[in-house]
Short mmCIF file of C-alpha atoms in Angstrom, two decimals:
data_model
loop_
_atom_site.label_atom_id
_atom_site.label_comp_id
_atom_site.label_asym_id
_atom_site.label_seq_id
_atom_site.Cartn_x
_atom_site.Cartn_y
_atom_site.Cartn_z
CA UNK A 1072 131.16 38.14 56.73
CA UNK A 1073 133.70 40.28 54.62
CA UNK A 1074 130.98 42.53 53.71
CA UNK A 1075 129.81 43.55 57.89
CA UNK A 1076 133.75 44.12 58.27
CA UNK A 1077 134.53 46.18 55.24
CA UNK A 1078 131.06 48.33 56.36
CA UNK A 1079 132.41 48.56 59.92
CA UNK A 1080 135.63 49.64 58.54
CA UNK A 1081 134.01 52.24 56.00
CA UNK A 1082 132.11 53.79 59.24
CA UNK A 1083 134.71 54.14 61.60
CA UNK A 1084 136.58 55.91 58.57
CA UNK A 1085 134.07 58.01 58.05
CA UNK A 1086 133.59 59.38 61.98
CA UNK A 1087 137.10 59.96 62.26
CA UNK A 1088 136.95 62.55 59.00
CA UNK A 1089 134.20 64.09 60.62
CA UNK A 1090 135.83 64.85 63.89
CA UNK A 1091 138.69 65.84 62.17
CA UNK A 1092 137.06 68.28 59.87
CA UNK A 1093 134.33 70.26 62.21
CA UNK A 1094 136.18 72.82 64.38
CA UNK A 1095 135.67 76.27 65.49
CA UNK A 1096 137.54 78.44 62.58
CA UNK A 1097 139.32 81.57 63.02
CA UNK A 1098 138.54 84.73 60.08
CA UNK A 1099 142.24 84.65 59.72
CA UNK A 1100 142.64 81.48 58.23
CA UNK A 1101 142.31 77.65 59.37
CA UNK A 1102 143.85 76.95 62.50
CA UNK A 1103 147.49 74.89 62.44
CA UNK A 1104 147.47 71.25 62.38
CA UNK A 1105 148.76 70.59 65.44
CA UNK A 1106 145.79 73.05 67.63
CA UNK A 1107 143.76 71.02 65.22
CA UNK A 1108 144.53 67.74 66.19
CA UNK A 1109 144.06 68.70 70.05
CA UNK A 1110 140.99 70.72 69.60
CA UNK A 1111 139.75 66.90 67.75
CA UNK A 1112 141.34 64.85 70.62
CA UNK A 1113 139.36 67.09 73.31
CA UNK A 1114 136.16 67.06 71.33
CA UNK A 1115 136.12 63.21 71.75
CA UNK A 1116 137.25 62.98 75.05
CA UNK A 1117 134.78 65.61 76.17
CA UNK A 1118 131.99 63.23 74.81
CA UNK A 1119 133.34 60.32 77.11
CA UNK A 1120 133.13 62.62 80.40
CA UNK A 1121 130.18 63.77 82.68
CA UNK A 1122 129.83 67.84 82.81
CA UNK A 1123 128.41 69.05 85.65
CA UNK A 1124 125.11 70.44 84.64
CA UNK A 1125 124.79 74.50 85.13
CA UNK A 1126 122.24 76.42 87.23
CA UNK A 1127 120.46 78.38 84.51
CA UNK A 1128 118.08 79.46 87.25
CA UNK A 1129 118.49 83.22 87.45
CA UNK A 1130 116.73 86.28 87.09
CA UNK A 1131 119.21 87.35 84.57
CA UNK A 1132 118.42 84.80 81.45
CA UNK A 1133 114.37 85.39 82.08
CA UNK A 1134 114.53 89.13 81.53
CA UNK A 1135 114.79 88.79 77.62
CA UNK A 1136 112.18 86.45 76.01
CA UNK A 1137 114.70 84.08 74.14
CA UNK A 1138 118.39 82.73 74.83
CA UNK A 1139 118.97 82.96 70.99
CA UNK A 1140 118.12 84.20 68.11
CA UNK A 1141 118.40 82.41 64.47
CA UNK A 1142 119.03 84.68 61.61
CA UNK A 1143 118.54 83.14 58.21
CA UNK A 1144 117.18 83.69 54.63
CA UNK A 1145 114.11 82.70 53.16
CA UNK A 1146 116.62 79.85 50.76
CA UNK A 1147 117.96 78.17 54.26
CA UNK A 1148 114.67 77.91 56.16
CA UNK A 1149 115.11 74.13 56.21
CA UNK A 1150 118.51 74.08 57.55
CA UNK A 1151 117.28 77.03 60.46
CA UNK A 1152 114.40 74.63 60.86
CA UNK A 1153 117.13 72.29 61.62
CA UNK A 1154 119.20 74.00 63.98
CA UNK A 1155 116.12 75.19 65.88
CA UNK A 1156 115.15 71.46 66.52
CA UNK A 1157 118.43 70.24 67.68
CA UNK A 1158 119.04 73.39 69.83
CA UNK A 1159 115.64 73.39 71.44
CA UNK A 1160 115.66 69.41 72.22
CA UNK A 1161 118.87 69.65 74.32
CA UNK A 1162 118.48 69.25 77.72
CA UNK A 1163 118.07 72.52 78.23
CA UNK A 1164 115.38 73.12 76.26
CA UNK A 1165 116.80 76.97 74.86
CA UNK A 1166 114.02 79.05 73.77
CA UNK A 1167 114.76 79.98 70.20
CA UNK A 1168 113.35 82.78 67.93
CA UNK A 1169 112.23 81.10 64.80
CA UNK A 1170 110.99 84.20 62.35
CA UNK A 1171 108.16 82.03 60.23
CA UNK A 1172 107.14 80.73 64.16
CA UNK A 1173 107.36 83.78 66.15
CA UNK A 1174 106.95 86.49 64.13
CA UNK A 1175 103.53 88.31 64.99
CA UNK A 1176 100.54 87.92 61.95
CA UNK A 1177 100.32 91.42 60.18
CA UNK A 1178 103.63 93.16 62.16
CA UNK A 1179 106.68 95.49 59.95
CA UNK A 1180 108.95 92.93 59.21
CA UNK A 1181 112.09 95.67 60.72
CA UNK A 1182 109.61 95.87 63.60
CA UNK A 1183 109.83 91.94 63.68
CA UNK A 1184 112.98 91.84 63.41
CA UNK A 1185 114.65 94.21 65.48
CA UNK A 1186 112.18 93.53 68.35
CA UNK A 1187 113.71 89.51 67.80
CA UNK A 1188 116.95 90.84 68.33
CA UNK A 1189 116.52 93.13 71.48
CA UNK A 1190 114.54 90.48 73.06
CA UNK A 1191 117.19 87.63 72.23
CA UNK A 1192 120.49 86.64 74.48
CA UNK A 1193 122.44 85.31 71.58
CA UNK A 1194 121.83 85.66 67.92
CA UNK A 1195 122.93 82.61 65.50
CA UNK A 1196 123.90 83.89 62.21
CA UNK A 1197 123.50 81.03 59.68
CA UNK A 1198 125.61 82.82 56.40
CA UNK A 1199 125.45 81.49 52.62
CA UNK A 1200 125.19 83.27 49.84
CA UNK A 1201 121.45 83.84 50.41
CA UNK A 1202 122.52 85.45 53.55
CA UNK A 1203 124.87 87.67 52.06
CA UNK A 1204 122.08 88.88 49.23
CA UNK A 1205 119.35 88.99 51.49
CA UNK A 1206 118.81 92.66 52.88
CA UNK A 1207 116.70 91.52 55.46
CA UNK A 1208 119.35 89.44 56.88
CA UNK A 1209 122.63 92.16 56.78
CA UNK A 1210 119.68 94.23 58.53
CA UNK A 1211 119.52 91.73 61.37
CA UNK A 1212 122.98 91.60 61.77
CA UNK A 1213 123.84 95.24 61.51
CA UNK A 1214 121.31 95.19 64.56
CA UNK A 1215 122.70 92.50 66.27
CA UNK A 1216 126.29 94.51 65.55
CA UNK A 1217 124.74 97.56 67.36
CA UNK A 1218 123.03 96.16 70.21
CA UNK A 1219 125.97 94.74 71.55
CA UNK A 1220 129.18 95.66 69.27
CA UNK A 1221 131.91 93.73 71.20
CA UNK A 1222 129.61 91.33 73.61
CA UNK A 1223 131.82 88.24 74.06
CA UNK A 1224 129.72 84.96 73.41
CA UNK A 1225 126.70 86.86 71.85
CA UNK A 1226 127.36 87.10 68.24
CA UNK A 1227 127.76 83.21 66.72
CA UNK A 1228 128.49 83.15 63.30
CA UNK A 1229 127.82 79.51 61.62
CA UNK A 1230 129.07 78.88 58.11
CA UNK A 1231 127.49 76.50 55.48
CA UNK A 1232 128.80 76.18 52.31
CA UNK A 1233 130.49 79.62 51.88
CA UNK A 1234 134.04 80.56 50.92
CA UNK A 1235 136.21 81.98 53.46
CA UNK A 1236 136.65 84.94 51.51
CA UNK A 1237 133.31 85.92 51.00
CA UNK A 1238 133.04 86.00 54.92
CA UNK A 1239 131.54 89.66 55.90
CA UNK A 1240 133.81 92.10 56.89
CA UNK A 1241 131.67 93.44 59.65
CA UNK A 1242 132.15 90.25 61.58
CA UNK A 1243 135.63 89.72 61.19
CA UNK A 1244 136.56 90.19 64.92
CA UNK A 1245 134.24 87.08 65.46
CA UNK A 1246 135.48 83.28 65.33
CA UNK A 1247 132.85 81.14 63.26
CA UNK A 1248 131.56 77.57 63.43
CA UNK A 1249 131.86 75.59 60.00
CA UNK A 1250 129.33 73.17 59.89
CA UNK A 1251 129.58 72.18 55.79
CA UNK A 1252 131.32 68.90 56.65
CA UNK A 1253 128.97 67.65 60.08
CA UNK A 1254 126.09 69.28 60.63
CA UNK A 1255 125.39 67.79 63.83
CA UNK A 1256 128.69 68.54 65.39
CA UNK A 1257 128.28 72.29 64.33
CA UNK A 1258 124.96 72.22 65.69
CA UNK A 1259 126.41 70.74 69.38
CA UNK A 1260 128.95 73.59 69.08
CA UNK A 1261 126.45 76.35 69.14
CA UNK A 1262 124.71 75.10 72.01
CA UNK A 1263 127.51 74.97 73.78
CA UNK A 1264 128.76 78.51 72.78
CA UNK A 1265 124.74 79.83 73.98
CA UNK A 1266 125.36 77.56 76.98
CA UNK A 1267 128.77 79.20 77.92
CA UNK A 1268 126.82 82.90 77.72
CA UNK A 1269 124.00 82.00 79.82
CA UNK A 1270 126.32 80.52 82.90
CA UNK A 1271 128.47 83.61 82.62
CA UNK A 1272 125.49 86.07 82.73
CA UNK A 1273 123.73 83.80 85.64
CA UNK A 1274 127.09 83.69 87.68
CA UNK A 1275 127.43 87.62 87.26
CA UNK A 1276 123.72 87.72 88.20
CA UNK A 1277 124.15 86.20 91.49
CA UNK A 1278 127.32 88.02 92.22
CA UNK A 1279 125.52 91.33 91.58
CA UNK A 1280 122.89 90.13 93.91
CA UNK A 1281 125.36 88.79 96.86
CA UNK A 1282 126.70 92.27 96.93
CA UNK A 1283 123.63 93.84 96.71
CA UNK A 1284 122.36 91.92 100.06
CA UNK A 1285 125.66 92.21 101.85
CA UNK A 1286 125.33 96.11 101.05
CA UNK A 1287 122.08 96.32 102.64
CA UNK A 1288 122.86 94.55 105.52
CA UNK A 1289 125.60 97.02 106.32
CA UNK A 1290 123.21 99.55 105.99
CA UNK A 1291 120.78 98.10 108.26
CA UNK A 1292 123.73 97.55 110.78
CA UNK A 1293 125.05 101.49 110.39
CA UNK A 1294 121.07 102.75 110.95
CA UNK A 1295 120.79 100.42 113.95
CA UNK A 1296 124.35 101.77 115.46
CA UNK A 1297 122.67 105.52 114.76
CA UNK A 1298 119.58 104.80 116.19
CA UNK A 1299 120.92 103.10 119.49
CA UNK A 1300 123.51 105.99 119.36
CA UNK A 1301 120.77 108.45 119.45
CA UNK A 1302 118.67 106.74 121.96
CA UNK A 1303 121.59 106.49 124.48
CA UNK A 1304 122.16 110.50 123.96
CA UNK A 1305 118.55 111.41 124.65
CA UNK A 1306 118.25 108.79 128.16
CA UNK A 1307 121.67 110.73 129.41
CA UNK A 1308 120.29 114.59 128.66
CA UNK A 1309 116.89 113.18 130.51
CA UNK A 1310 118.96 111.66 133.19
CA UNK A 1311 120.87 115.03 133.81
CA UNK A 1312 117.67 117.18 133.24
CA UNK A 1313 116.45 115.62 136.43
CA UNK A 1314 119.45 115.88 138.41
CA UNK A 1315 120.04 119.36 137.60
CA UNK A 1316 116.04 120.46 138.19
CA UNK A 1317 115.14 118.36 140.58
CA UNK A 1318 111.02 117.76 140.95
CA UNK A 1319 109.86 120.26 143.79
CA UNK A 1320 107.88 118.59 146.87
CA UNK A 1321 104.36 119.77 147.78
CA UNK A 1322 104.02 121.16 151.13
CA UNK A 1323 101.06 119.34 153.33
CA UNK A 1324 98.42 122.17 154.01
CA UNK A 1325 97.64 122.80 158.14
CA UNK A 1326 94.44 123.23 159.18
CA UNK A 1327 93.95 126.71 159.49
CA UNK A 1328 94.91 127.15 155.81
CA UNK A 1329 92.02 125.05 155.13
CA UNK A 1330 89.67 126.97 157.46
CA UNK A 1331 90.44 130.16 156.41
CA UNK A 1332 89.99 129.21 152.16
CA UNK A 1333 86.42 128.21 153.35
CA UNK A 1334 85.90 131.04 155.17
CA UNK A 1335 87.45 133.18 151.93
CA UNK A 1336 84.48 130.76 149.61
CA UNK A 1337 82.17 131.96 152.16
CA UNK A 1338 82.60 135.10 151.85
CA UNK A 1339 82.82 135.31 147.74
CA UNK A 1340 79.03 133.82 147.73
CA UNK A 1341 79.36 130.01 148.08
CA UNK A 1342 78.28 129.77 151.19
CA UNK A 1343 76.55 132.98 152.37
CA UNK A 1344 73.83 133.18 155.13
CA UNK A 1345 71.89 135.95 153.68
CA UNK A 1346 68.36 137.25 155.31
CA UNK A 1347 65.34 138.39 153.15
CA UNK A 1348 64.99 142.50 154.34
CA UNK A 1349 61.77 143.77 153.49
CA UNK A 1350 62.45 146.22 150.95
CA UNK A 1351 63.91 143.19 149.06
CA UNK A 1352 67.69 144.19 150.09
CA UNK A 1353 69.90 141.07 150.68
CA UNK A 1354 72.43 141.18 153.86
CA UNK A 1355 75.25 138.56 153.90
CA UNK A 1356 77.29 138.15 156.95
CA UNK A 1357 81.00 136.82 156.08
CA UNK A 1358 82.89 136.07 159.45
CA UNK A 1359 86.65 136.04 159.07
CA UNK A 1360 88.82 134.65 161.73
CA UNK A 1361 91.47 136.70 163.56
CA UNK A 1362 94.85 135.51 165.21
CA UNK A 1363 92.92 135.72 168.62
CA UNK A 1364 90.53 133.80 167.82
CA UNK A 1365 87.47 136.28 167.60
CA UNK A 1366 85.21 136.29 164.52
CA UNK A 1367 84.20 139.80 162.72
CA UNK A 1368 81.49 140.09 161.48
CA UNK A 1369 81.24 141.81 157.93
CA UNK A 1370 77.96 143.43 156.57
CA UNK A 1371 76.45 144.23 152.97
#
């Protein structure tokens, strides 16, 4: 029985120097014991409460191939192997670049790489002291440096067994994650930090598109407006058109109008009564109508 209590003990003591020891360090030096103790005291009650789980949904996040990017050497490819496995079994499921996985057979390693980090949301840095002698890997983050030089939540540095003063200089604006004493904690801190990039680019995603919408319905109103606008000025020139011309009235035709535009047809050839001479001469006879009623009689 003494032994099962003295391993219980040993445990607990051993969870609690864990906790204690993983924590998100600042460049500057470690952070004062009493931010320590709360940043400790919120990591463990933040294990005991239910998160809401984000909307990752968005146009935004599926425009670049993967959420993050792990840089490492060729020395730490077991503990990249590691962090890929944790990060991509979260709930989740982040879609990491892993360079012996996803590299293309037979591409330019800069080609490789610098297409990884343009096509990447985040980029986790794992530094040693392979890191540090590894050209490859200052290349990757020299790119990552350019592509997005102050990008808040993009850059994650993650130390493992490195001195503080061997930290690069280049990154010395950034905050890194220490994960020499608990890996596992270190890991759960970098999905969180990719976590807290994606929500903020997915929430300025759909603001962009809410404004976007509510701009083209105003649009849609204002051409409506114009085009009811214009209607309304053309249907009160037309109505004014007609009042000021107004349509002129035919006038019936009498009777002797009509008789005398068939005597007038009659006359032009229509309808001639014409007798055969015999030397082959024609003689039409057009009658025309006078006011007292008597017919004369015209010869060709």
């Amino acid at each position: 029985m003494s032994w099962w209590f003295t391993r219980i003990l040993n445990r607990r003591k051993h969870e609690s120097t864990l906790v204690s020891s993983t924590h998100i360090t600042s460049p500057r030096g470690p952070l004062p014991s009493s931010s320590r103790s709360v940043s400790s005291a919120s990591l463990s009650s933040s294990s005991y409460s239910v998160t809401p789980v984000p909307d990752l949904r968005c146009g935004a996040r599926w425009s670049r191939d993967y959420d993050v990017c792990v840089c490492h050497s060729d020395a730490d490819f077991c503990e990249a192997q590691l962090l890929v496995s944790y990060l991509e079994a979260q709930e989740h499921n982040l879609r990491c670049f892993f360079q012996l996985r996803d590299s293309a057979p037979g591409g330019a390693i800069s080609t490789e790489l610098c297409q990884a980090i343009h096509r990447s949301h985040c980029w986790a840095l794992l530094i040693t002291s392979s890191f540090l002698l590894d050209p490859w890997c200052r290349y990757q983050m020299h790119q990552a440096l350019a592509e997005a030089p102050m990008a808040n939540g993009r850059i994650i540095p993650i130390m493992l067994q490195l001195p503080r003063s061997d930290y690069p200089k280049e990154l010395r604006f950034y905050y890194f994650i220490d994960i020499t004493a608990a890996r596992e904690r270190g890991y759960s801190l970098v999905h969180k930090a990719v976590l807290n990039y994606l929500v903020e680019l997915c929430k300025k995603d759909s603001a962009a598109r809410s404004s976007m919408s509510e701009t083209a319905a105003a649009e849609g109103d204002s051409m409506d407006s114009e085009r009811s606008l214009t209607d309304s000025r053309e249907s009160s020139a037309t109505l004014s058109t007609t009042q000021t011309h107004p349509t002129p009235v035919p006038r019936p035709v009498t009777d002797s109008e009509v008789i005398r535009m068939s005597e007038l047809q009659r006359c032009q050839g229509k309808g001639p009564d014409s007798n055969a001479s015999e030397n082959g001469s024609t003689t039409v006879c057009c009658g025309e109508r006078t006011e007292s009623g008597d017919t004369l009689d015209i010869h060709i």
